[in-house]
Tab-separated table of C-alpha atoms and ligand atoms in Angstrom:
chain	number	residue	atom	x	y	z
A	221	UNK	CA	216.088	80.129	-157.577
A	222	UNK	CA	219.138	79.374	-159.695
A	223	UNK	CA	219.812	76.292	-161.841
A	224	UNK	CA	221.695	74.518	-159.061
A	225	UNK	CA	218.556	74.506	-156.897
A	226	UNK	CA	219.722	77.325	-154.650
A	227	UNK	CA	217.629	80.195	-153.382
A	228	UNK	CA	218.503	83.825	-153.058
A	229	UNK	CA	216.206	85.289	-150.432
A	230	UNK	CA	216.839	88.064	-147.914
A	231	UNK	CA	220.431	88.147	-149.232
A	232	UNK	CA	220.957	84.626	-147.885
A	233	UNK	CA	221.714	81.787	-150.285
A	234	UNK	CA	220.059	78.691	-148.908
A	235	UNK	CA	220.197	75.190	-150.248
A	236	UNK	CA	216.832	73.559	-150.709
A	237	UNK	CA	216.325	70.764	-148.175
A	238	UNK	CA	214.013	68.082	-149.464
A	239	UNK	CA	211.564	66.126	-147.306
A	240	UNK	CA	209.169	63.268	-148.061
A	241	UNK	CA	206.416	65.431	-146.566
A	242	UNK	CA	206.008	68.722	-144.737
A	243	UNK	CA	203.296	69.280	-142.111
A	244	UNK	CA	202.364	72.836	-141.142
A	245	UNK	CA	201.186	73.013	-137.531
A	246	UNK	CA	202.182	70.815	-134.589
A	247	UNK	CA	198.743	70.649	-132.949
A	248	UNK	CA	196.781	67.402	-132.637
A	249	UNK	CA	195.981	67.412	-136.380
A	250	UNK	CA	199.624	67.997	-137.308
A	251	UNK	CA	200.968	65.322	-134.946
A	252	UNK	CA	198.404	62.763	-136.114
A	253	UNK	CA	199.038	63.665	-139.783
A	254	UNK	CA	202.754	63.056	-139.309
A	255	UNK	CA	202.030	59.727	-137.611
A	256	UNK	CA	199.636	58.627	-140.403
A	257	UNK	CA	202.187	59.585	-143.067
A	258	UNK	CA	204.879	57.603	-141.251
A	259	UNK	CA	202.578	54.583	-141.216
A	260	UNK	CA	202.105	55.095	-144.967
A	261	UNK	CA	205.861	54.850	-145.476
A	262	UNK	CA	206.928	58.522	-145.498
A	263	UNK	CA	210.194	58.771	-143.616
A	264	UNK	CA	211.703	62.269	-143.681
A	265	UNK	CA	208.887	64.453	-142.440
A	266	UNK	CA	209.303	68.046	-141.321
A	267	UNK	CA	206.744	69.478	-138.895
A	268	UNK	CA	206.834	73.264	-138.874
A	269	UNK	CA	205.011	75.572	-136.457
A	270	UNK	CA	205.128	79.296	-135.779
A	271	UNK	CA	204.311	78.447	-132.163
A	272	UNK	CA	207.330	77.676	-130.017
A	273	UNK	CA	205.606	74.614	-128.570
A	274	UNK	CA	203.970	71.367	-129.706
A	275	UNK	CA	200.221	70.771	-129.137
A	276	UNK	CA	198.823	73.788	-131.006
A	277	UNK	CA	196.067	75.463	-129.054
A	278	UNK	CA	196.486	73.122	-126.104
A	279	UNK	CA	198.031	75.946	-124.126
A	280	UNK	CA	198.685	75.950	-120.392
A	281	UNK	CA	200.169	78.280	-117.822
A	282	UNK	CA	201.630	77.458	-114.444
A	283	UNK	CA	202.186	80.006	-111.732
A	284	UNK	CA	202.825	79.820	-108.001
A	285	UNK	CA	201.903	76.123	-107.836
A	286	UNK	CA	198.688	76.605	-109.827
A	287	UNK	CA	198.331	74.886	-113.198
A	288	UNK	CA	195.869	76.432	-115.637
A	289	UNK	CA	195.085	75.949	-119.308
A	290	UNK	CA	192.928	77.860	-121.732
A	291	UNK	CA	190.082	75.380	-121.343
A	292	UNK	CA	191.213	72.174	-123.029
A	293	UNK	CA	191.424	69.551	-120.356
A	294	UNK	CA	189.450	66.333	-120.701
A	295	UNK	CA	190.539	63.329	-122.715
A	296	UNK	CA	189.531	59.650	-122.838
A	297	UNK	CA	191.489	56.429	-122.506
A	298	UNK	CA	189.849	54.969	-125.635
A	299	UNK	CA	190.793	57.938	-127.841
A	300	UNK	CA	192.209	56.943	-131.242
A	301	UNK	CA	194.946	59.510	-130.528
A	302	UNK	CA	196.442	56.890	-128.192
A	303	UNK	CA	196.773	54.389	-131.030
A	304	UNK	CA	199.292	56.838	-132.538
A	305	UNK	CA	200.935	57.823	-129.272
A	306	UNK	CA	200.357	55.123	-126.599
A	307	UNK	CA	203.022	56.722	-124.375
A	308	UNK	CA	200.555	59.503	-123.515
A	309	UNK	CA	198.149	57.240	-121.598
A	310	UNK	CA	200.116	56.806	-118.334
A	311	UNK	CA	200.826	60.562	-118.235
A	312	UNK	CA	197.173	61.632	-117.960
A	313	UNK	CA	195.456	62.067	-114.577
A	314	UNK	CA	192.334	59.862	-114.225
A	315	UNK	CA	189.331	61.978	-113.182
A	316	UNK	CA	185.584	61.639	-112.689
A	317	UNK	CA	184.244	64.948	-113.959
A	318	UNK	CA	180.651	66.070	-113.531
A	319	UNK	CA	178.925	68.927	-115.292
A	320	UNK	CA	176.213	71.394	-114.357
A	321	UNK	CA	174.887	74.669	-115.646
A	322	UNK	CA	173.826	78.017	-114.287
A	323	UNK	CA	170.337	78.581	-115.623
A	324	UNK	CA	168.641	81.966	-116.179
A	325	UNK	CA	166.779	81.573	-112.878
A	326	UNK	CA	170.150	81.556	-111.069
A	327	UNK	CA	170.093	77.860	-110.220
A	328	UNK	CA	172.952	75.422	-110.623
A	329	UNK	CA	171.177	72.530	-112.281
A	330	UNK	CA	171.595	69.630	-114.706
A	331	UNK	CA	173.418	70.152	-118.004
A	332	UNK	CA	172.139	70.536	-120.721
A	333	UNK	CA	168.530	70.631	-119.458
A	334	UNK	CA	166.659	69.676	-116.288
A	335	UNK	CA	163.060	68.556	-116.647
A	336	UNK	CA	162.507	69.231	-112.934
A	337	UNK	CA	164.177	72.644	-112.601
A	338	UNK	CA	163.564	74.083	-116.069
A	339	UNK	CA	160.029	72.809	-116.651
A	340	UNK	CA	158.138	71.490	-113.637
A	341	UNK	CA	159.394	74.004	-111.087
A	342	UNK	CA	158.058	76.806	-113.317
A	343	UNK	CA	154.479	76.466	-112.038
A	344	UNK	CA	151.365	75.118	-113.761
A	345	UNK	CA	150.739	78.123	-116.029
A	346	UNK	CA	154.297	78.168	-117.324
A	347	UNK	CA	154.313	74.378	-117.837
A	348	UNK	CA	151.167	74.728	-119.990
A	349	UNK	CA	152.847	77.527	-121.963
A	350	UNK	CA	156.002	75.443	-122.483
A	351	UNK	CA	154.089	72.433	-123.801
A	352	UNK	CA	151.797	74.607	-125.954
A	353	UNK	CA	154.821	76.244	-127.554
A	354	UNK	CA	156.357	72.827	-128.345
A	355	UNK	CA	153.108	71.673	-129.983
A	356	UNK	CA	152.820	74.969	-131.873
A	357	UNK	CA	156.411	74.685	-133.156
A	358	UNK	CA	156.001	71.051	-134.232
A	359	UNK	CA	152.789	71.910	-136.127
A	360	UNK	CA	153.351	75.401	-137.498
A	361	UNK	CA	157.079	76.185	-137.317
A	362	UNK	CA	158.443	73.309	-139.302
A	363	UNK	CA	160.851	75.359	-141.398
A	364	UNK	CA	164.437	74.938	-140.213
A	365	UNK	CA	166.643	77.492	-141.938
A	366	UNK	CA	169.026	78.300	-139.092
A	367	UNK	CA	170.161	77.140	-135.635
A	368	UNK	CA	167.366	78.997	-133.834
A	369	UNK	CA	164.601	77.478	-135.945
A	370	UNK	CA	166.160	74.052	-135.463
A	371	UNK	CA	166.183	74.325	-131.667
A	372	UNK	CA	162.748	75.978	-131.584
A	373	UNK	CA	161.203	73.148	-133.603
A	374	UNK	CA	162.423	70.591	-131.094
A	375	UNK	CA	161.834	72.281	-127.718
A	376	UNK	CA	159.596	75.264	-128.523
A	377	UNK	CA	160.481	78.930	-128.160
A	378	UNK	CA	159.318	79.133	-124.531
A	379	UNK	CA	161.709	76.476	-123.219
A	380	UNK	CA	164.457	77.653	-125.568
A	381	UNK	CA	164.383	80.967	-123.733
A	382	UNK	CA	163.552	79.765	-120.218
A	383	UNK	CA	166.288	77.111	-120.144
A	384	UNK	CA	168.880	79.626	-121.377
A	385	UNK	CA	169.763	77.365	-124.295
A	386	UNK	CA	169.381	80.219	-126.763
A	387	UNK	CA	171.780	82.420	-124.769
A	388	UNK	CA	174.251	79.561	-124.456
A	389	UNK	CA	174.028	78.806	-128.193
A	390	UNK	CA	174.873	82.433	-128.907
A	391	UNK	CA	178.033	82.046	-126.819
A	392	UNK	CA	178.793	78.611	-128.268
A	393	UNK	CA	178.467	79.730	-131.884
A	394	UNK	CA	179.798	83.253	-131.331
A	395	UNK	CA	176.955	84.878	-133.248
A	396	UNK	CA	173.194	85.430	-133.166
A	397	UNK	CA	171.535	82.026	-133.413
A	398	UNK	CA	169.427	83.176	-136.395
A	399	UNK	CA	172.599	83.691	-138.446
A	400	UNK	CA	173.991	80.188	-137.928
A	401	UNK	CA	173.899	77.782	-140.860
A	402	UNK	CA	171.295	75.017	-140.466
A	403	UNK	CA	173.580	72.176	-141.629
A	404	UNK	CA	176.115	73.022	-138.976
A	405	UNK	CA	173.416	73.462	-136.337
A	406	UNK	CA	172.156	69.967	-137.168
A	407	UNK	CA	175.647	68.534	-136.816
A	408	UNK	CA	176.565	70.336	-133.587
A	409	UNK	CA	173.203	70.321	-131.824
A	410	UNK	CA	172.119	66.783	-132.641
A	411	UNK	CA	171.612	66.089	-128.932
A	412	UNK	CA	168.610	68.456	-128.910
A	413	UNK	CA	166.691	66.456	-131.496
A	414	UNK	CA	167.830	63.181	-129.928
A	415	UNK	CA	166.516	64.181	-126.488
A	416	UNK	CA	163.372	65.953	-127.677
A	417	UNK	CA	162.137	63.332	-130.121
A	418	UNK	CA	159.137	61.418	-128.755
A	419	UNK	CA	160.228	58.338	-130.690
A	420	UNK	CA	163.645	58.398	-128.996
A	421	UNK	CA	162.110	58.968	-125.555
A	422	UNK	CA	159.894	55.889	-125.964
A	423	UNK	CA	162.811	53.820	-127.294
A	424	UNK	CA	164.917	54.898	-124.313
A	425	UNK	CA	162.185	53.975	-121.831
A	426	UNK	CA	161.978	50.416	-123.205
A	427	UNK	CA	165.680	49.904	-123.866
A	428	UNK	CA	167.461	47.707	-121.351
A	429	UNK	CA	170.198	49.584	-119.608
A	430	UNK	CA	173.482	48.755	-121.269
A	431	UNK	CA	176.222	47.990	-118.783
A	432	UNK	CA	179.160	47.607	-121.154
A	433	UNK	CA	182.620	48.874	-120.326
A	434	UNK	CA	182.763	52.673	-120.162
A	435	UNK	CA	185.717	54.785	-121.150
A	436	UNK	CA	187.796	56.495	-118.514
A	437	UNK	CA	187.971	60.295	-118.416
A	438	UNK	CA	191.391	61.827	-117.964
A	439	UNK	CA	192.871	65.277	-117.463
A	440	UNK	CA	196.157	66.511	-118.865
A	441	UNK	CA	199.089	66.000	-116.489
A	442	UNK	CA	199.572	68.701	-113.879
A	443	UNK	CA	202.979	69.413	-115.436
A	444	UNK	CA	201.221	70.687	-118.581
A	445	UNK	CA	200.897	69.883	-122.254
A	446	UNK	CA	204.620	70.093	-123.107
A	447	UNK	CA	205.308	67.345	-120.609
A	448	UNK	CA	202.509	65.306	-122.230
A	449	UNK	CA	203.361	65.813	-125.896
A	450	UNK	CA	207.107	65.365	-125.467
A	451	UNK	CA	206.374	61.632	-125.670
A	452	UNK	CA	204.647	62.108	-129.050
A	453	UNK	CA	207.549	64.205	-130.349
A	454	UNK	CA	210.066	61.569	-129.309
A	455	UNK	CA	208.102	58.811	-131.058
A	456	UNK	CA	207.841	60.793	-134.304
A	457	UNK	CA	211.531	61.780	-134.158
A	458	UNK	CA	212.621	58.171	-133.604
A	459	UNK	CA	210.945	57.351	-136.900
A	460	UNK	CA	212.656	60.123	-138.836
A	461	UNK	CA	210.506	63.218	-138.296
A	462	UNK	CA	212.075	66.600	-137.588
A	463	UNK	CA	210.462	69.567	-135.803
A	464	UNK	CA	211.032	73.221	-136.636
A	465	UNK	CA	209.223	75.275	-133.994
A	466	UNK	CA	209.010	79.063	-133.561
A	467	UNK	CA	209.383	79.143	-137.335
A	468	UNK	CA	209.119	82.279	-139.406
A	469	UNK	CA	207.128	80.975	-142.383
A	470	UNK	CA	207.441	83.466	-145.226
A	471	UNK	CA	206.187	82.058	-148.537
A	472	UNK	CA	205.249	78.839	-150.241
A	473	UNK	CA	206.125	78.625	-153.943
A	474	UNK	CA	205.338	75.977	-156.486
A	475	UNK	CA	208.464	74.758	-158.267
A	476	UNK	CA	207.698	72.002	-160.770
A	477	UNK	CA	205.948	69.253	-158.797
A	478	UNK	CA	207.242	70.449	-155.415
A	479	UNK	CA	206.231	73.118	-152.938
A	480	UNK	CA	209.063	75.221	-151.525
A	481	UNK	CA	208.552	76.725	-148.082
A	482	UNK	CA	210.754	79.712	-147.347
A	483	UNK	CA	211.656	79.959	-143.681
A	484	UNK	CA	213.835	82.702	-142.265
A	485	UNK	CA	217.096	80.827	-142.651
A	486	UNK	CA	216.292	77.774	-144.741
A	487	UNK	CA	214.219	76.613	-147.678
A	488	UNK	CA	212.466	73.274	-147.352
A	489	UNK	CA	210.653	71.446	-150.119
A	490	UNK	CA	208.400	68.471	-150.645
A	491	UNK	CA	205.903	67.165	-153.139
A	492	UNK	CA	203.434	66.662	-150.241
A	493	UNK	CA	202.476	69.471	-147.865
A	494	UNK	CA	199.715	69.097	-145.278
A	495	UNK	CA	198.490	72.314	-143.689
A	496	UNK	CA	196.716	72.415	-140.310
A	497	UNK	CA	197.157	76.166	-139.752
A	498	UNK	CA	194.360	78.742	-140.201
A	499	UNK	CA	193.185	78.870	-143.822
A	500	UNK	CA	193.900	82.579	-144.298
A	501	UNK	CA	197.493	82.074	-143.111
A	502	UNK	CA	198.030	79.248	-145.609
A	503	UNK	CA	196.494	81.397	-148.358
A	504	UNK	CA	198.830	84.251	-147.524
A	505	UNK	CA	201.872	81.982	-147.613
A	506	UNK	CA	200.848	80.700	-151.051
A	507	UNK	CA	199.964	84.171	-152.382
A	508	UNK	CA	196.321	83.161	-152.806
A	509	UNK	CA	193.295	85.190	-151.846
A	510	UNK	CA	189.846	83.633	-151.715
A	511	UNK	CA	188.381	87.068	-151.037
A	512	UNK	CA	187.012	86.626	-147.547
A	513	UNK	CA	188.552	86.092	-144.126
A	514	UNK	CA	186.540	83.527	-142.223
A	515	UNK	CA	185.288	84.826	-138.890
A	516	UNK	CA	186.505	83.183	-135.707
A	517	UNK	CA	185.962	83.502	-131.975
A	518	UNK	CA	188.643	85.086	-129.830
A	519	UNK	CA	188.752	83.236	-126.536
A	520	UNK	CA	189.766	84.986	-123.333
A	521	UNK	CA	190.794	82.637	-120.548
A	522	UNK	CA	190.831	84.089	-117.028
A	523	UNK	CA	192.911	82.245	-114.441
A	524	UNK	CA	191.526	82.701	-110.909
A	525	UNK	CA	192.413	81.400	-107.466
A	526	UNK	CA	189.740	81.396	-104.776
A	527	UNK	CA	189.123	80.906	-101.098
A	528	UNK	CA	185.586	80.905	-99.692
A	529	UNK	CA	182.190	79.426	-100.561
A	530	UNK	CA	181.901	78.704	-104.274
A	531	UNK	CA	178.197	77.805	-104.278
A	532	UNK	CA	178.344	74.604	-106.352
A	533	UNK	CA	180.003	71.194	-106.143
A	534	UNK	CA	180.581	70.165	-109.780
A	535	UNK	CA	183.998	70.857	-111.349
A	536	UNK	CA	182.560	72.161	-114.647
A	537	UNK	CA	179.828	74.814	-114.961
A	538	UNK	CA	178.303	76.110	-118.198
A	539	UNK	CA	176.732	79.552	-118.309
A	540	UNK	CA	173.171	79.280	-119.676
A	541	UNK	CA	171.991	82.481	-118.057
A	542	UNK	CA	171.005	85.442	-120.222
A	543	UNK	CA	173.803	87.614	-118.815
A	544	UNK	CA	177.570	87.280	-118.660
A	545	UNK	CA	180.020	86.776	-121.531
A	546	UNK	CA	181.629	83.721	-119.904
A	547	UNK	CA	180.830	80.343	-121.380
A	548	UNK	CA	182.301	77.739	-119.054
A	549	UNK	CA	184.419	77.451	-115.941
A	550	UNK	CA	186.576	74.508	-114.907
A	551	UNK	CA	187.782	73.967	-111.329
A	552	UNK	CA	191.275	72.522	-111.765
A	553	UNK	CA	191.734	72.203	-108.013
A	554	UNK	CA	189.004	69.522	-108.052
A	555	UNK	CA	191.327	67.432	-110.228
A	556	UNK	CA	194.816	68.368	-109.069
A	557	UNK	CA	194.195	69.407	-105.447
A	558	UNK	CA	194.233	72.836	-103.766
A	559	UNK	CA	197.326	75.024	-103.511
A	560	UNK	CA	197.920	76.636	-100.078
A	561	UNK	CA	194.298	75.703	-99.354
A	562	UNK	CA	193.092	77.801	-102.324
A	563	UNK	CA	190.937	76.496	-105.155
A	564	UNK	CA	191.776	77.544	-108.708
A	565	UNK	CA	189.976	77.536	-112.058
A	566	UNK	CA	189.810	78.864	-115.615
A	567	UNK	CA	186.890	80.859	-116.976
A	568	UNK	CA	186.420	80.837	-120.755
A	569	UNK	CA	185.013	84.118	-122.046
A	570	UNK	CA	183.867	84.851	-125.594
A	571	UNK	CA	186.146	87.794	-126.375
A	572	UNK	CA	184.038	89.021	-129.313
A	573	UNK	CA	181.181	89.761	-126.874
A	574	UNK	CA	183.318	91.874	-124.575
A	575	UNK	CA	185.431	93.972	-126.962
A	576	UNK	CA	188.322	91.499	-126.590
A	577	UNK	CA	189.257	93.227	-123.324
A	578	UNK	CA	190.638	91.192	-120.423
A	579	UNK	CA	189.652	93.925	-117.928
A	580	UNK	CA	186.051	93.911	-119.176
A	581	UNK	CA	185.976	90.112	-119.184
A	582	UNK	CA	187.114	90.050	-115.560
A	583	UNK	CA	184.668	92.677	-114.305
A	584	UNK	CA	181.783	91.095	-116.284
A	585	UNK	CA	182.563	87.718	-114.675
A	586	UNK	CA	182.909	89.149	-111.179
A	587	UNK	CA	179.596	91.057	-111.448
A	588	UNK	CA	177.768	88.052	-112.854
A	589	UNK	CA	178.928	85.479	-110.306
A	590	UNK	CA	178.326	87.945	-107.483
A	591	UNK	CA	174.724	88.452	-108.678
A	592	UNK	CA	174.239	84.678	-108.748
A	593	UNK	CA	175.786	83.913	-105.353
A	594	UNK	CA	178.847	82.104	-106.705
A	595	UNK	CA	182.376	82.606	-105.351
A	596	UNK	CA	181.625	84.414	-102.108
A	597	UNK	CA	185.058	85.064	-100.642
A	598	UNK	CA	188.503	86.004	-101.923
A	599	UNK	CA	188.619	85.759	-105.728
A	600	UNK	CA	191.995	86.669	-107.227
A	601	UNK	CA	192.906	86.936	-110.903
A	602	UNK	CA	196.278	85.179	-111.245
A	603	UNK	CA	196.690	85.585	-115.010
A	604	UNK	CA	194.956	85.387	-118.380
A	605	UNK	CA	195.319	84.463	-122.027
A	606	UNK	CA	193.762	85.752	-125.230
A	607	UNK	CA	193.619	83.423	-128.237
A	608	UNK	CA	192.443	84.446	-131.703
A	609	UNK	CA	191.116	81.715	-134.035
A	610	UNK	CA	189.939	79.642	-131.059
A	611	UNK	CA	186.685	78.519	-132.721
A	612	UNK	CA	185.201	78.940	-136.195
A	613	UNK	CA	182.040	81.059	-136.456
A	614	UNK	CA	179.543	79.246	-138.622
A	615	UNK	CA	177.674	82.220	-140.015
A	616	UNK	CA	175.666	81.509	-143.147
A	617	UNK	CA	177.850	80.713	-146.147
A	618	UNK	CA	181.038	80.283	-144.063
A	619	UNK	CA	181.231	76.513	-144.579
A	620	UNK	CA	180.843	76.950	-148.351
A	621	UNK	CA	183.510	79.601	-148.422
A	622	UNK	CA	185.897	77.455	-146.352
A	623	UNK	CA	185.340	74.536	-148.750
A	624	UNK	CA	186.128	76.786	-151.732
A	625	UNK	CA	189.280	78.142	-150.094
A	626	UNK	CA	190.452	74.594	-149.258
A	627	UNK	CA	189.786	73.567	-152.851
A	628	UNK	CA	191.891	76.467	-154.078
A	629	UNK	CA	194.711	75.474	-151.710
A	630	UNK	CA	194.472	71.880	-152.922
A	631	UNK	CA	194.714	73.008	-156.553
A	632	UNK	CA	197.903	74.833	-155.525
A	633	UNK	CA	199.171	71.599	-153.930
A	634	UNK	CA	198.412	72.129	-150.240
A	635	UNK	CA	196.130	69.695	-148.382
A	636	UNK	CA	194.389	71.682	-145.667
A	637	UNK	CA	192.719	69.912	-142.710
A	638	UNK	CA	192.023	70.053	-138.974
A	639	UNK	CA	190.259	72.492	-136.727
A	640	UNK	CA	192.057	75.446	-138.317
A	641	UNK	CA	192.949	74.073	-141.735
A	642	UNK	CA	189.458	72.563	-142.202
A	643	UNK	CA	187.608	75.444	-140.472
A	644	UNK	CA	185.951	72.664	-138.562
A	645	UNK	CA	184.741	72.896	-134.973
A	646	UNK	CA	186.367	69.719	-133.753
A	647	UNK	CA	185.225	69.525	-130.141
A	648	UNK	CA	187.763	66.930	-129.088
A	649	UNK	CA	191.228	65.620	-129.815
A	650	UNK	CA	189.383	62.398	-130.691
A	651	UNK	CA	187.486	64.181	-133.502
A	652	UNK	CA	190.687	65.821	-134.771
A	653	UNK	CA	192.408	62.422	-134.859
A	654	UNK	CA	189.584	60.646	-136.680
A	655	UNK	CA	189.229	63.452	-139.224
A	656	UNK	CA	192.975	63.695	-139.937
A	657	UNK	CA	193.132	59.929	-140.416
A	658	UNK	CA	190.154	59.994	-142.797
A	659	UNK	CA	191.488	62.960	-144.810
A	660	UNK	CA	194.880	61.313	-145.329
A	661	UNK	CA	193.403	57.957	-146.370
A	662	UNK	CA	191.592	59.612	-149.293
A	663	UNK	CA	193.415	59.440	-152.617
A	664	UNK	CA	194.659	62.891	-153.653
A	665	UNK	CA	192.552	64.045	-156.632
B	1493	FAD	C1	189.430	76.193	-125.508
B	1493	FAD	C2	189.456	74.810	-126.051
B	1493	FAD	C3	189.069	73.762	-125.239
B	1493	FAD	C4	189.120	72.448	-125.712
B	1493	FAD	N1	188.844	71.430	-124.843
B	1493	FAD	C5	189.082	70.149	-125.237
B	1493	FAD	C6	188.998	69.081	-124.314
B	1493	FAD	O1	188.730	69.265	-123.123
B	1493	FAD	N2	189.217	67.814	-124.790
B	1493	FAD	C7	189.534	67.563	-126.089
B	1493	FAD	O2	189.733	66.402	-126.447
B	1493	FAD	N3	189.605	68.572	-126.975
B	1493	FAD	C8	189.411	69.850	-126.587
B	1493	FAD	N4	189.517	70.885	-127.491
B	1493	FAD	C9	189.557	70.602	-128.922
B	1493	FAD	C10	190.841	70.029	-129.385
B	1493	FAD	O3	191.801	70.640	-128.643
B	1493	FAD	C11	191.003	70.279	-130.875
B	1493	FAD	O4	190.292	69.272	-131.509
B	1493	FAD	C12	192.456	70.242	-131.315
B	1493	FAD	O5	193.228	71.038	-130.487
B	1493	FAD	C13	192.585	70.750	-132.734
B	1493	FAD	O6	193.941	70.650	-133.138
B	1493	FAD	P1	194.424	71.239	-134.510
B	1493	FAD	O7	195.819	70.788	-134.655
B	1493	FAD	O8	193.476	70.887	-135.596
B	1493	FAD	O9	194.326	72.817	-134.375
B	1493	FAD	P2	194.944	73.881	-133.380
B	1493	FAD	O10	195.703	73.272	-132.289
B	1493	FAD	O11	193.844	74.813	-133.035
B	1493	FAD	O12	195.943	74.713	-134.312
B	1493	FAD	C14	196.906	74.110	-135.197
B	1493	FAD	C15	197.959	75.112	-135.548
B	1493	FAD	O13	197.403	76.266	-136.182
B	1493	FAD	C16	198.162	77.421	-135.853
B	1493	FAD	N5	197.302	78.379	-135.148
B	1493	FAD	C17	196.165	78.112	-134.493
B	1493	FAD	N6	195.655	79.213	-133.946
B	1493	FAD	C18	196.485	80.211	-134.279
B	1493	FAD	C19	196.503	81.606	-134.015
B	1493	FAD	N7	195.556	82.178	-133.274
B	1493	FAD	N8	197.534	82.330	-134.488
B	1493	FAD	C20	198.516	81.746	-135.219
B	1493	FAD	N9	198.535	80.437	-135.507
B	1493	FAD	C21	197.544	79.680	-135.047
B	1493	FAD	C22	199.300	76.952	-134.966
B	1493	FAD	O14	200.394	76.700	-135.794
B	1493	FAD	C23	198.742	75.667	-134.379
B	1493	FAD	O15	199.748	74.768	-133.977
B	1493	FAD	C24	189.506	72.199	-127.047
B	1493	FAD	C25	189.876	73.261	-127.871
B	1493	FAD	C26	189.870	74.563	-127.382
B	1493	FAD	C27	190.316	75.686	-128.275
């Protein structure tokens, strides 16, 4: 950079454009961050994304009248996201979703566990074994060093296996359950201890049923996420924000108290940069190396249309059986209506378990549903998507390493947050909103 504040990069001399703040990533965390900063008085904000669209990993695909997405679908009308972008509310489609699971015995039954189908239908001998294993675990297996030991303590190893919870956890976490950090297991699997605790069961039995107002569940609009988030973009732009999508982010350099982001044809600078992109990408931009790339799940989404007998009535099915690499399927036609009398749905498959091959994912799914009597009829693959960095893998030590890497980025001047930037499995847009708000309220150390 020369004395006049000009850059010479790629033989192009670019003037440095200054912003009050720069946000990397236009997903939920990036949009909410920009909104929070605007409320704090920042006016000129630049939101930069390598993706050509807003909404981050809210990715959809429409084809021949069908409307699919990679698996992100359900939102709520009391989400704090709507306090930032109230225009989104009327665009959602109100729905009444129900959930079920395919258990290892091939039954479609209650999610996450069915006392009737998973325990009592097993026969007297098995019921005795299940209860003995719970008592044994509570008395003699009290150590909880990983996700498996946590779940085993609460429901016993017999039910853990019989219900398929262990197999599902492996898909959910993307790794063997024994290798998953206990702190994260506690956070993400709290429902197990809540349901299995005798104290909670008794409290529930005596608690009067609470009939307060319930939130409304909503699906994204049929037109897709771009249609939805256009309203958020317009609100942010009205207040002075600017978007630079499909950006080629090259480097971030520290120049005095500012960070300079080199894009292909411009250099932008600010004293405040919030990053919501994957940690290793932010490190690379800044020329930092924390020495370890955090492992993530690659998600394959298969887009099917179907005509025939599907073998279940609920729109969302989780795979708790011991076979099959698919994790969940969502019947969009239950929410948006059939197309040419065909149903259509997305199947989420853990790519890491199937060599990240779409062909293998498809044949594994077809074989598995055929063996379990689901989708008898004409099942047609309409399309697919493969997304790296879809979920963090919480193997032991990963959370500590992510915290160190974020600390290093912060020392450089970059505040890293969100599902990607915080290496944080945020299950909902609600969680992403709350966590972005909290992170940006904290004083910068
Ligand atoms: C499959 C799936 C289903 C979900 N279902 C729901 C749901 O039904 N309801 C709900 O409320 N929430 C759902 N969520 C969670 C919710 O979507 C997240 O909380 C939210 O999307 C996180 O936003 P973010 O901005 O932190 O990160 P992201 O949107 O993940 O990413 C932020 C930015 O990081 C960069 N980035 C991310 N991945 C890559 C990559 N592979 N390569 C290059 N750059 C990348 C991009 O610039 C992106 O804009 C789902 C998420 C997924 C992945």
